[in-house]
Short mmCIF file of C-alpha atoms and ligand atoms in Angstrom, two decimals:
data_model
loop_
_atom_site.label_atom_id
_atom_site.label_comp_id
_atom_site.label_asym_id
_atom_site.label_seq_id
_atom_site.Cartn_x
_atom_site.Cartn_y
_atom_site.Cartn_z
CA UNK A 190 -35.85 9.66 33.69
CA UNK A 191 -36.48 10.83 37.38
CA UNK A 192 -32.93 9.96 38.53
CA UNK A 193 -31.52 13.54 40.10
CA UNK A 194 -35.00 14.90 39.49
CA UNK A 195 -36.20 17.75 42.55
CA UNK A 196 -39.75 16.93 43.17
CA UNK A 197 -41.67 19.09 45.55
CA UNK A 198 -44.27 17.12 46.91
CA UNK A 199 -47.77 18.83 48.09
CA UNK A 200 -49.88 16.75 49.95
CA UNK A 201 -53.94 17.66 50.28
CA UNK A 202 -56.36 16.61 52.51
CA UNK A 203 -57.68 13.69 51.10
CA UNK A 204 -58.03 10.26 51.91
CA UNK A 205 -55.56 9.52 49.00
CA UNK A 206 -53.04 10.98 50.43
CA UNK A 207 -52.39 7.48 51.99
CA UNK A 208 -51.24 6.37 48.83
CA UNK A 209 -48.28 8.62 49.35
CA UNK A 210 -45.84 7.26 51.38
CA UNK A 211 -45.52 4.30 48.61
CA UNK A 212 -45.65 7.20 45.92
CA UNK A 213 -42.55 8.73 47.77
CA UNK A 214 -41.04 5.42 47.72
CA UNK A 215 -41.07 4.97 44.54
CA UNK A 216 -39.70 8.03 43.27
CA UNK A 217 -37.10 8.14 45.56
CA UNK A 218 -36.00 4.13 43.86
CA UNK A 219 -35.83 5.96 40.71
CA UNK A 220 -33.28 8.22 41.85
CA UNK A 221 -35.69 11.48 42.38
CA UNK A 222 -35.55 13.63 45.72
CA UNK A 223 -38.39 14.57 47.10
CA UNK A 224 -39.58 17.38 49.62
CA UNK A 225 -42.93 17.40 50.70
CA UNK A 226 -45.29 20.17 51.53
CA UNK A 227 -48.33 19.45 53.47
CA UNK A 228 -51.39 21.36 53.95
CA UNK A 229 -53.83 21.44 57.10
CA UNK A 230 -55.91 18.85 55.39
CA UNK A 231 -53.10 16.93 54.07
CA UNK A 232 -52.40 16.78 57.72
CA UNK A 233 -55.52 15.01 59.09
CA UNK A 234 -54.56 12.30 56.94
CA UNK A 235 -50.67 11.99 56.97
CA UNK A 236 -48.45 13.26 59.62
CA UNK A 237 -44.78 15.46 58.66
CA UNK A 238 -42.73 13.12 60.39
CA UNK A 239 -43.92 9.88 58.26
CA UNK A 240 -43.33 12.50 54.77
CA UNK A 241 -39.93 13.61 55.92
CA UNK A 242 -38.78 10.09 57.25
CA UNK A 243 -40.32 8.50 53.72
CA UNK A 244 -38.39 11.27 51.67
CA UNK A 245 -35.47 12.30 53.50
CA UNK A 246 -36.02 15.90 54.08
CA UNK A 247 -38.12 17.77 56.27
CA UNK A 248 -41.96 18.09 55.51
CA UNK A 249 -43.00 21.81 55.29
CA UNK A 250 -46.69 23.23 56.63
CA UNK A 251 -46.20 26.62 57.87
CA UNK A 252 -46.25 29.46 55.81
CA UNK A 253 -45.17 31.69 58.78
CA UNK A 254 -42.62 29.85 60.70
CA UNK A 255 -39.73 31.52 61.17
CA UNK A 256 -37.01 29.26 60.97
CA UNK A 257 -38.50 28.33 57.12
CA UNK A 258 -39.27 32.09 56.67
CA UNK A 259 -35.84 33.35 57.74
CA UNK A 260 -34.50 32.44 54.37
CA UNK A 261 -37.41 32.81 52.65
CA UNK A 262 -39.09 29.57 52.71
CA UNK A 263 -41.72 29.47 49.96
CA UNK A 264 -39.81 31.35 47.69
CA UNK A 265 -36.62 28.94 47.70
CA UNK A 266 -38.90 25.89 48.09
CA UNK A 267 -40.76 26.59 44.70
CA UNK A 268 -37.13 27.82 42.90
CA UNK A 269 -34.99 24.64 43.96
CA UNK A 270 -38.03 22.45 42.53
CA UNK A 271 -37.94 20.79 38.88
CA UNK A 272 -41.53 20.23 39.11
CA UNK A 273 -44.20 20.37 41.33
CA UNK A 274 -46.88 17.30 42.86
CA UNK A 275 -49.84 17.69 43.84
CA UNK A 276 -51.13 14.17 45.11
CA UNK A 277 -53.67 14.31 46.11
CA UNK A 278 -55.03 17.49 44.32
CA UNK A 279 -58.41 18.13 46.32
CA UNK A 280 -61.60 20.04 44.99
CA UNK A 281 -60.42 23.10 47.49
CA UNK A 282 -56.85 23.19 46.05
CA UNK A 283 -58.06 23.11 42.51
CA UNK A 284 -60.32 25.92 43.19
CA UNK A 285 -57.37 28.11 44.88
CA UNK A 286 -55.20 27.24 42.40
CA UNK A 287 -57.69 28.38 39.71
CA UNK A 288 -57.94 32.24 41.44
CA UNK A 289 -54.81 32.71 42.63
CA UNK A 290 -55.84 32.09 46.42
CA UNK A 291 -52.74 32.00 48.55
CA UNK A 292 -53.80 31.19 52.45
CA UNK A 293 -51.56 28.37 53.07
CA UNK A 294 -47.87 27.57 52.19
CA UNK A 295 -49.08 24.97 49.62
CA UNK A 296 -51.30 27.51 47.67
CA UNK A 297 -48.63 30.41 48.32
CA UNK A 298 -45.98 28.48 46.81
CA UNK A 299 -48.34 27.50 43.93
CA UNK A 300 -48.61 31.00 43.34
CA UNK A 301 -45.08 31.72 43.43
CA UNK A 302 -43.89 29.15 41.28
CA UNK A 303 -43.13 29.30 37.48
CA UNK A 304 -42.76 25.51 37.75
CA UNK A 305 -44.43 22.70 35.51
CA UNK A 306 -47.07 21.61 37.65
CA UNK A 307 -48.66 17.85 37.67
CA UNK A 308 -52.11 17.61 39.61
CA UNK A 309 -53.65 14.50 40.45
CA UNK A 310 -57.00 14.90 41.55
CA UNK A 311 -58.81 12.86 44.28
CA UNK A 312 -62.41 13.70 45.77
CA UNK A 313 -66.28 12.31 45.77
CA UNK A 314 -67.75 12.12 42.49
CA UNK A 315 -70.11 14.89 43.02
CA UNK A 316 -67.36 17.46 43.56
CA UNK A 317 -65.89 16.22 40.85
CA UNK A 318 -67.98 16.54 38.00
CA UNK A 319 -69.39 19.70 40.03
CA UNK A 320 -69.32 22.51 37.16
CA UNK A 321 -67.37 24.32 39.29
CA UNK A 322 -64.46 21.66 39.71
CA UNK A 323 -64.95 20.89 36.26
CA UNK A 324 -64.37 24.88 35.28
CA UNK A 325 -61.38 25.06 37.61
CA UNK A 326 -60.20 22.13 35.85
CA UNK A 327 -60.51 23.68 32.28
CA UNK A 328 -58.92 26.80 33.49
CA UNK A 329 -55.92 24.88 34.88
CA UNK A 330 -55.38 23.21 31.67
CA UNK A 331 -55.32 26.28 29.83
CA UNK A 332 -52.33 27.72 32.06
CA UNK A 333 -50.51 24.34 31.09
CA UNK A 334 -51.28 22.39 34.11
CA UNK A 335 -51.05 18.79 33.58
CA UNK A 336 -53.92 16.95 34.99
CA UNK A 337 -53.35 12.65 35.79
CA UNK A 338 -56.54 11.04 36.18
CA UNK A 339 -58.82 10.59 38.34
CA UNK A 340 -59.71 7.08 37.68
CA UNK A 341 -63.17 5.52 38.19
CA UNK A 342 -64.36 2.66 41.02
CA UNK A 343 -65.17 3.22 44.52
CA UNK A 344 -64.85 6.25 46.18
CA UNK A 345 -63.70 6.09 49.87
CA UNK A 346 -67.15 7.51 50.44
CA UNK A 347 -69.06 4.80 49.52
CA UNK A 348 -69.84 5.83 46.23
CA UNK A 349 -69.20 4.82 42.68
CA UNK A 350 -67.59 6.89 39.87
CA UNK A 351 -64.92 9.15 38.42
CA UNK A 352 -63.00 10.35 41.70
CA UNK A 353 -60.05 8.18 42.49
CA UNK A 354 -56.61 9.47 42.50
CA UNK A 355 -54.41 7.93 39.85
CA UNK A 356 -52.36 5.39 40.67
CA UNK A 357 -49.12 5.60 41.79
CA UNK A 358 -47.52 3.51 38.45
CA UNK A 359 -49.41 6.12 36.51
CA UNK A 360 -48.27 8.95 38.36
CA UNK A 361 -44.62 8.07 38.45
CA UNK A 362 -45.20 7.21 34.46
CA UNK A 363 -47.00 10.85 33.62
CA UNK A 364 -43.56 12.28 35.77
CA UNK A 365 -41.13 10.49 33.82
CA UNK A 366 -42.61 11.36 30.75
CA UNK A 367 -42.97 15.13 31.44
CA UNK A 368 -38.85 14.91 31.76
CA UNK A 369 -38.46 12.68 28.83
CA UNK A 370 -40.23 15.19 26.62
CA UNK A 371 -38.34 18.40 28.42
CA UNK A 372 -35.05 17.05 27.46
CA UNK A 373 -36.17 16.47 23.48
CA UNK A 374 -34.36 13.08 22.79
CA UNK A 375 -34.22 10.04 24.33
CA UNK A 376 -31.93 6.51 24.60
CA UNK A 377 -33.71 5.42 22.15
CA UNK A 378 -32.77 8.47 19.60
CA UNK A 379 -31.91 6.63 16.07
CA UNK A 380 -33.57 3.40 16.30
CA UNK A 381 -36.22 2.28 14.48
CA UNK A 382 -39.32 0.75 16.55
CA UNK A 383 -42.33 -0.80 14.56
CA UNK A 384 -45.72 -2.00 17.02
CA UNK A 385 -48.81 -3.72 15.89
CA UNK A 386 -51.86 -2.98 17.80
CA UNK A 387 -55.72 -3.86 18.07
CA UNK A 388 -57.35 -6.36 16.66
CA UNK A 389 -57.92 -6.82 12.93
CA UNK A 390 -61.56 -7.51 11.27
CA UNK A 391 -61.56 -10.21 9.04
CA UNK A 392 -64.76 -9.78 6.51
CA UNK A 393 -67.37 -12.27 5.91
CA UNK A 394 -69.01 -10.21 3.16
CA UNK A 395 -69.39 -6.78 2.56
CA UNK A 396 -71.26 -6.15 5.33
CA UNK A 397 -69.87 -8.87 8.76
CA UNK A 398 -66.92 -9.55 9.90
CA UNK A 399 -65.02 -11.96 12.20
CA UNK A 400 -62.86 -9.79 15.67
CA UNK A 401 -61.80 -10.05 18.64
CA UNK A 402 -62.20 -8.33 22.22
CA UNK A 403 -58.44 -5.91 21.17
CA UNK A 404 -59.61 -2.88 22.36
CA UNK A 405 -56.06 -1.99 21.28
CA UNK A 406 -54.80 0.25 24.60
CA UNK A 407 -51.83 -1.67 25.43
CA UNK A 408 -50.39 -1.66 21.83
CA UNK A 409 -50.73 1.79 21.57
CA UNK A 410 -49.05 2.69 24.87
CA UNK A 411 -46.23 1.22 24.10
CA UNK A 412 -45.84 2.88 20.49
CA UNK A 413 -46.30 6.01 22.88
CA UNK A 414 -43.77 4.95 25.16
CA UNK A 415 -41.26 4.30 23.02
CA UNK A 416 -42.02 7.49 20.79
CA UNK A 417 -41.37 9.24 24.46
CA UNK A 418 -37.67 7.86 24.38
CA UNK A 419 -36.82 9.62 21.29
CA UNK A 420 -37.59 5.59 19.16
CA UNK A 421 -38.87 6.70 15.57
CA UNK A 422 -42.00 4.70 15.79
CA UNK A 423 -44.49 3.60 13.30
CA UNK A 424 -47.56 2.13 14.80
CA UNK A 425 -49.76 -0.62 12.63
CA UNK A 426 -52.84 -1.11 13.94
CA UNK A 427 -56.11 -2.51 13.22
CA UNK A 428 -59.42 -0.87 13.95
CA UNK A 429 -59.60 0.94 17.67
CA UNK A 430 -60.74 3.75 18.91
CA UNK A 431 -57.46 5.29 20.25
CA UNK A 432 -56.19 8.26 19.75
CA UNK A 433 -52.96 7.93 17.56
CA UNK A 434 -50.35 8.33 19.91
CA UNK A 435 -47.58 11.59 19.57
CA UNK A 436 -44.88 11.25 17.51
CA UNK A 437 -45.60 8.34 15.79
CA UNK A 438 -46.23 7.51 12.35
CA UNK A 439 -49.70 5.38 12.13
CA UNK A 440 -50.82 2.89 9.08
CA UNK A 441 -54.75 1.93 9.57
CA UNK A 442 -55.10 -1.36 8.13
CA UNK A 443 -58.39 -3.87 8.56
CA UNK A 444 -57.25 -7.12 8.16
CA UNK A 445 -54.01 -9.82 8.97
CA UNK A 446 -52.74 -9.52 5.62
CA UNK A 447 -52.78 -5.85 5.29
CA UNK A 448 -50.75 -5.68 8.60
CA UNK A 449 -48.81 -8.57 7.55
CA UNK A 450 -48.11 -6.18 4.46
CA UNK A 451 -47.41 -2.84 6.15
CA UNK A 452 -45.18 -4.27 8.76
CA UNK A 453 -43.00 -5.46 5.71
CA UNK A 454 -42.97 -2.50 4.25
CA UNK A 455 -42.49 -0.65 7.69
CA UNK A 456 -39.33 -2.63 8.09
CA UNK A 457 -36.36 -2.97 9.00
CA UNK A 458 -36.89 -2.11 12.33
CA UNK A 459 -34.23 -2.71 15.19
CA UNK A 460 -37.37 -3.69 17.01
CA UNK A 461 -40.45 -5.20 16.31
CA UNK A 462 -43.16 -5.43 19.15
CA UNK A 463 -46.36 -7.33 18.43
CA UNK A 464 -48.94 -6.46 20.48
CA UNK A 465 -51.52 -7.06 18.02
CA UNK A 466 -54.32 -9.11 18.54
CA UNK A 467 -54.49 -10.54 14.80
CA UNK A 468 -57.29 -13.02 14.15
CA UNK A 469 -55.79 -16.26 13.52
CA UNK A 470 -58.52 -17.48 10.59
CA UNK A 471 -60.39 -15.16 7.71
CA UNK A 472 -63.00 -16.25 5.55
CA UNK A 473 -61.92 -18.09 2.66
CA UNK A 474 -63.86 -18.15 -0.76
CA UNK A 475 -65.59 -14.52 -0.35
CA UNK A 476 -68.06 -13.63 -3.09
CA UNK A 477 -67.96 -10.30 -2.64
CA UNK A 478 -72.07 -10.42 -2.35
CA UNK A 479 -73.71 -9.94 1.15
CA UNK A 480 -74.67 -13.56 2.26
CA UNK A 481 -78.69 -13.77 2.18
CA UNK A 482 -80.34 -15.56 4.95
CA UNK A 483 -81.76 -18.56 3.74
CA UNK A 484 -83.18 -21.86 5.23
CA UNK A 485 -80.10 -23.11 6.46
CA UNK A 486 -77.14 -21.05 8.50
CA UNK A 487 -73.92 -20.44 6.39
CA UNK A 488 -71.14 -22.69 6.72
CA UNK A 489 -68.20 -20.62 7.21
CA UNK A 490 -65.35 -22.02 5.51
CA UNK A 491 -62.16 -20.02 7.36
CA UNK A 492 -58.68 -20.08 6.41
CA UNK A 493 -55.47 -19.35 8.49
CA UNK A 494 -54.19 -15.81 8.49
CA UNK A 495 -50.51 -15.46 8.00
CA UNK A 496 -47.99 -15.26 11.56
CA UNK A 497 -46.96 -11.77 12.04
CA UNK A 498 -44.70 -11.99 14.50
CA UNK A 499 -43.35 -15.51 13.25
CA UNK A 500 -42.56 -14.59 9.92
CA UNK A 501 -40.75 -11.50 11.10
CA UNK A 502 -38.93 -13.20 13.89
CA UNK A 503 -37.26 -15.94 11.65
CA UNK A 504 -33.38 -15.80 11.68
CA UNK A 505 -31.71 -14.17 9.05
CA UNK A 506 -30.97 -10.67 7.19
CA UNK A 507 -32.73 -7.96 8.56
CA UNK A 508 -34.41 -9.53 11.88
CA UNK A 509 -35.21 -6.82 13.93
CA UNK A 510 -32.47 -7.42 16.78
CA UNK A 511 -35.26 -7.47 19.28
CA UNK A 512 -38.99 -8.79 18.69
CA UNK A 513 -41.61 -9.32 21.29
CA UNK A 514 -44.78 -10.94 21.20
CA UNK A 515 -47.85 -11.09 23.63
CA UNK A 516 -49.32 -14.77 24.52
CA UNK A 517 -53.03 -13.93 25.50
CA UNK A 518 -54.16 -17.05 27.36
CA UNK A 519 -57.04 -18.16 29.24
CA UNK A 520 -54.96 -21.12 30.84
CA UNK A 521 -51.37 -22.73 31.54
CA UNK A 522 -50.37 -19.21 30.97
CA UNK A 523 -46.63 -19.23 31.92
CA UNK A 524 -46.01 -22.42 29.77
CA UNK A 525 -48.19 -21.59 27.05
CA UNK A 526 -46.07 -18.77 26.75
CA UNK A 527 -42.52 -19.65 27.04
CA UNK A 528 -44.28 -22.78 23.97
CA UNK A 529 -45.31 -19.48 21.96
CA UNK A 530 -41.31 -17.45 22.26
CA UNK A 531 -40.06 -20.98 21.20
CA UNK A 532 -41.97 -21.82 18.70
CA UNK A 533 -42.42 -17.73 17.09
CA UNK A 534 -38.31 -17.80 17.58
CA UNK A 535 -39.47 -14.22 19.07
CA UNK A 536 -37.11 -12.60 22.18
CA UNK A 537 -39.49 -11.52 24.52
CA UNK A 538 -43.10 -12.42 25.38
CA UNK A 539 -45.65 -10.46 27.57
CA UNK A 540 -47.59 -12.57 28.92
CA UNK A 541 -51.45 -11.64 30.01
CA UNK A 542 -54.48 -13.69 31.12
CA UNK A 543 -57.76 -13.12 28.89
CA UNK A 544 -59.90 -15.27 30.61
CA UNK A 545 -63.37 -14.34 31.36
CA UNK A 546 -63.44 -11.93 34.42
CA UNK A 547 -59.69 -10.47 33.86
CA UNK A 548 -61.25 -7.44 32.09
CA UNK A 549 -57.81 -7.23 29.75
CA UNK A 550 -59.51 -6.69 26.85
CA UNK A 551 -61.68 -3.84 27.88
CA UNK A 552 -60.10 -2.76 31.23
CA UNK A 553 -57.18 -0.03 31.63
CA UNK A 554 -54.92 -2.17 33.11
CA UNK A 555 -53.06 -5.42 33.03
CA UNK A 556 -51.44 -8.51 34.79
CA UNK A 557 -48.48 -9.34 32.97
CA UNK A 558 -45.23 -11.58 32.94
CA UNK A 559 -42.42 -10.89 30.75
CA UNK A 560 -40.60 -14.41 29.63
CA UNK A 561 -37.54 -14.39 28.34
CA UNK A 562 -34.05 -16.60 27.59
CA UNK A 563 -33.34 -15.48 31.55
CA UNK A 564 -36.89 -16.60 32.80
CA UNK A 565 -39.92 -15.31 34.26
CA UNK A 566 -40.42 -12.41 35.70
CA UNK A 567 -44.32 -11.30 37.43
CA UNK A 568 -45.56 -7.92 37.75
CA UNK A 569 -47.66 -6.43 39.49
CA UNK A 570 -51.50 -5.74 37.89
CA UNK A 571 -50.59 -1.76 36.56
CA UNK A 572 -52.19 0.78 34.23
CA UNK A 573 -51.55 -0.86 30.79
CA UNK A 574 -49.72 2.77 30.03
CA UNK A 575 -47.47 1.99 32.95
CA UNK A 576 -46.93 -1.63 31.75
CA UNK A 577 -46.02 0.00 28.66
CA UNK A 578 -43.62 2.36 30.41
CA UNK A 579 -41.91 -0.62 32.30
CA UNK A 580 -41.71 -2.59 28.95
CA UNK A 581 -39.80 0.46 26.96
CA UNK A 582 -37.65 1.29 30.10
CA UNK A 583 -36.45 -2.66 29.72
CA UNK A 584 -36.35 -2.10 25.64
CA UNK A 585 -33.99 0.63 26.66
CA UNK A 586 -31.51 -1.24 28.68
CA UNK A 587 -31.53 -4.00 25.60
CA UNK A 588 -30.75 -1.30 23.35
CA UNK A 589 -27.64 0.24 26.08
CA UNK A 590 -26.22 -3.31 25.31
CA UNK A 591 -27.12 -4.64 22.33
CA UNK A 592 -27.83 -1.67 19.82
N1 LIG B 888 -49.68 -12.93 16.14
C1 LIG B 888 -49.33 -12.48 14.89
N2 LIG B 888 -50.00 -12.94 13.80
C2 LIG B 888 -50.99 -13.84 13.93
C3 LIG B 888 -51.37 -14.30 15.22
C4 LIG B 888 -50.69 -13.83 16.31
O1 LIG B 888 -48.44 -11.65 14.77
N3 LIG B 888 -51.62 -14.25 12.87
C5 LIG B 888 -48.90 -12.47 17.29
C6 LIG B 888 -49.66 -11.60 18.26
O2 LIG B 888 -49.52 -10.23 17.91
C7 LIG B 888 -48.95 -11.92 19.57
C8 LIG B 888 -48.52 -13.36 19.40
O3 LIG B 888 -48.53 -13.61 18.00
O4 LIG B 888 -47.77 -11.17 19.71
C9 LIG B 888 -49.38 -14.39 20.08
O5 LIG B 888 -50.72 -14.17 19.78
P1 LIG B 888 -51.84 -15.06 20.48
O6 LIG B 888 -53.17 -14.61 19.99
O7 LIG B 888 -51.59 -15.11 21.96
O8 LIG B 888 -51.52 -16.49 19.99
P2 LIG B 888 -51.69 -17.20 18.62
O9 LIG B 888 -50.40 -17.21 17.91
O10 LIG B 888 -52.85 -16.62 17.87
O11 LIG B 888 -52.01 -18.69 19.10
P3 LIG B 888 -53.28 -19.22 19.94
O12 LIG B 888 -54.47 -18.41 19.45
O13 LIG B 888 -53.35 -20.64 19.57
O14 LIG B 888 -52.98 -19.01 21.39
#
């Protein structure tokens, strides 16, 4: 998506901005170019010559210097650019941007631009949910600026809270999809993508049921990620409380068998991706009644749910061409998991840890390993929206050969 893509790059003065170098990297692996602008601030933390020897081109800081102004440097910088960064986006920048404040070359060329702009703010918690940052922020979004995080955890100040830049994975995701939507189709215009998400509730009586920890974030980023390369996706999921994603068609369901149903009648798919965390057991022989408490605990008598991803994997007429599965373990996870894609007959698993302590469940982001016939490959802990990015980029290159 970012391959050819003209990035102009405006650095603020914030600690972040040492994420940046490894930001420029990584856009420039994906094919983008990338000229930087840097503001006084910007500069306390980063120095031009590391930006221009990281991206190739010279790093720009003066709005007056004559050898940029003689062809009229702002102007052409902000004209040549498909979009415009700003990483990291400080409280000060924000608030320029917000009044039209044009002091620097940074601001000036924010001014002068009639650019898609992507801000990702960093700064101390404090300034950040400051209602004047927080105003700023509303106004910006009004005028179609697209804001990436921040995230929350320790602030380079020594505090705790909302205030982090984004990470870079979510950064370089948020980019790519800005150009995927702006070109209105995708490689993965014409097929046919069906994803189970969340977990499902499996009633005891009217009143309980059995769940699990599926907060159901992962599923749905990938029904968005997919829906973001032009896949027509329908999403089945069980209770969560994500937003349904874009561009997708969503079926609610409760339990196992009611996903088990509405991923039949979603299909035929040309791929199937369970990300579902279906509970293996319900309750069997359900009166209908809510159980009283009496002097002794209910026995719970459970029964086994039907296998999703099995049933729909088996060979034959109408298999989805490519089906992935998740192995959530809590131990032998590599093995456990390359046992689970042999024994579901599935393609593809993505493998995750959900022991005690790796916050999957609840957390934002994820360790995974994708096993498949070719092996094992580990990546590194992302954003679960950038593992979902990575997983549909690799669901496109299946589909450039096999579909
Ligand atoms: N799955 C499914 N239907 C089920 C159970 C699991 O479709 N009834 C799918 C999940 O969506 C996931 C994969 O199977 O893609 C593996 O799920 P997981 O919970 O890791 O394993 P289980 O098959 O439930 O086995 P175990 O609990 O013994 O690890």
């Amino acid at each position: 998506m970012l391959e050819n893509k003209k990035i102009l790059l405006i650095v603020a003065g914030g600690i972040a901005a040492v994420k940046v170098p490894d930001l420029i990297r990584r856009l420039r692996e994906r094919g983008a170019s990338v000229t930087c602008i840097l503001t006084n601030g910007g500069s306390q933390f980063i120095t031009p010559l590391t930006l221009a020897s990281l991206s190739g081109n010279m790093a720009y800081q003066d709005l007056f210097s004559l050898t940029e102004e003689s062809e009229m440097g702002h102007i052409r910088l902000c004209r040549e650019a498909d979009i415009i960064l700003v990483a990291p986006a400080t409280a000060d920048v924000m608030a320029k941007m917000t009044v039209g404040i044009a002091d620097d070359l940074a601001t000036t060329v924010l001014l002068a631009s009639d650019k898609p702009v992507i801000i990702a703010p960093s700064m101390n918690v404090m300034m950040w949910t400051h209602p004047a940052t927080q105003t700023n922020l509303q106004t910006l979004k009004t005028r179609e600026v697209q804001v990436i995080g921040p995230g929350t955890g320790d602030l380079a100040c020594g505090e705790i809270g909302d205030g982090r830049m984004a990470e870079v994975s979510d950064i370089i995701a948020t980019l790519s999809r800005h150009f995927q939507k702006s070109r209105g189709d995708g490689p993965l215009k014409g097929c046919r993508a069906v994803v189970t998400s969340g977990p499902t509730h499996e009633p005891i009586d009217p009143v309980r049921y059995i769940t699990n920890r599926s907060s159901g974030k992962q599923g749905h980023a990938i029904a968005t990620a997919l829906a973001n390369f032009g896949a027509s996706v329908t999403l089945v999921t069980g209770p969560t409380s994500e937003p349904n994603p874009d561009g997708t068609k969503v079926v609610n369901v409760q339990t196992a068998a009611q996903m088990m149903k509405a991923c039949g009648e979603a299909l035929p798919a040309e791929i199937l991706v369970c990300a579902a965390a279906v509970a293996d057991w319900s309750v069997a022989g359900q009166t209908g009644q809510k159980i009283k408490k009496g002097v002794k605990a209910p026995a719970l008598k459970l029964a086994e749910n039907p296998d999703i991803l099995a049933t729909f994997s088996k060979p034959g007429p109408g298999r989805p061409t490519l089906v992935v599965g998740f192995a959530a373990e809590t131990e032998n996870l590599i093995t456990n998991a390359q046992l689970k894609r042999a024994s579901k007959n599935c393609d593809w698993i993505v493998a995750n840890d959900v022991s005690v302590g790796s916050s999957v469940f609840s957390g934002d982001s994820n360790t995974v390993h994708l096993v498949t016939a070719d092996g094992v490959e580990s990546w590194p802990t992302m954003s679960k929206s950038a593992v979902a990015e990575r997983i549909a980029e690799r669901i496109v290159k299946f589909a450039n050969k096999n579909l």
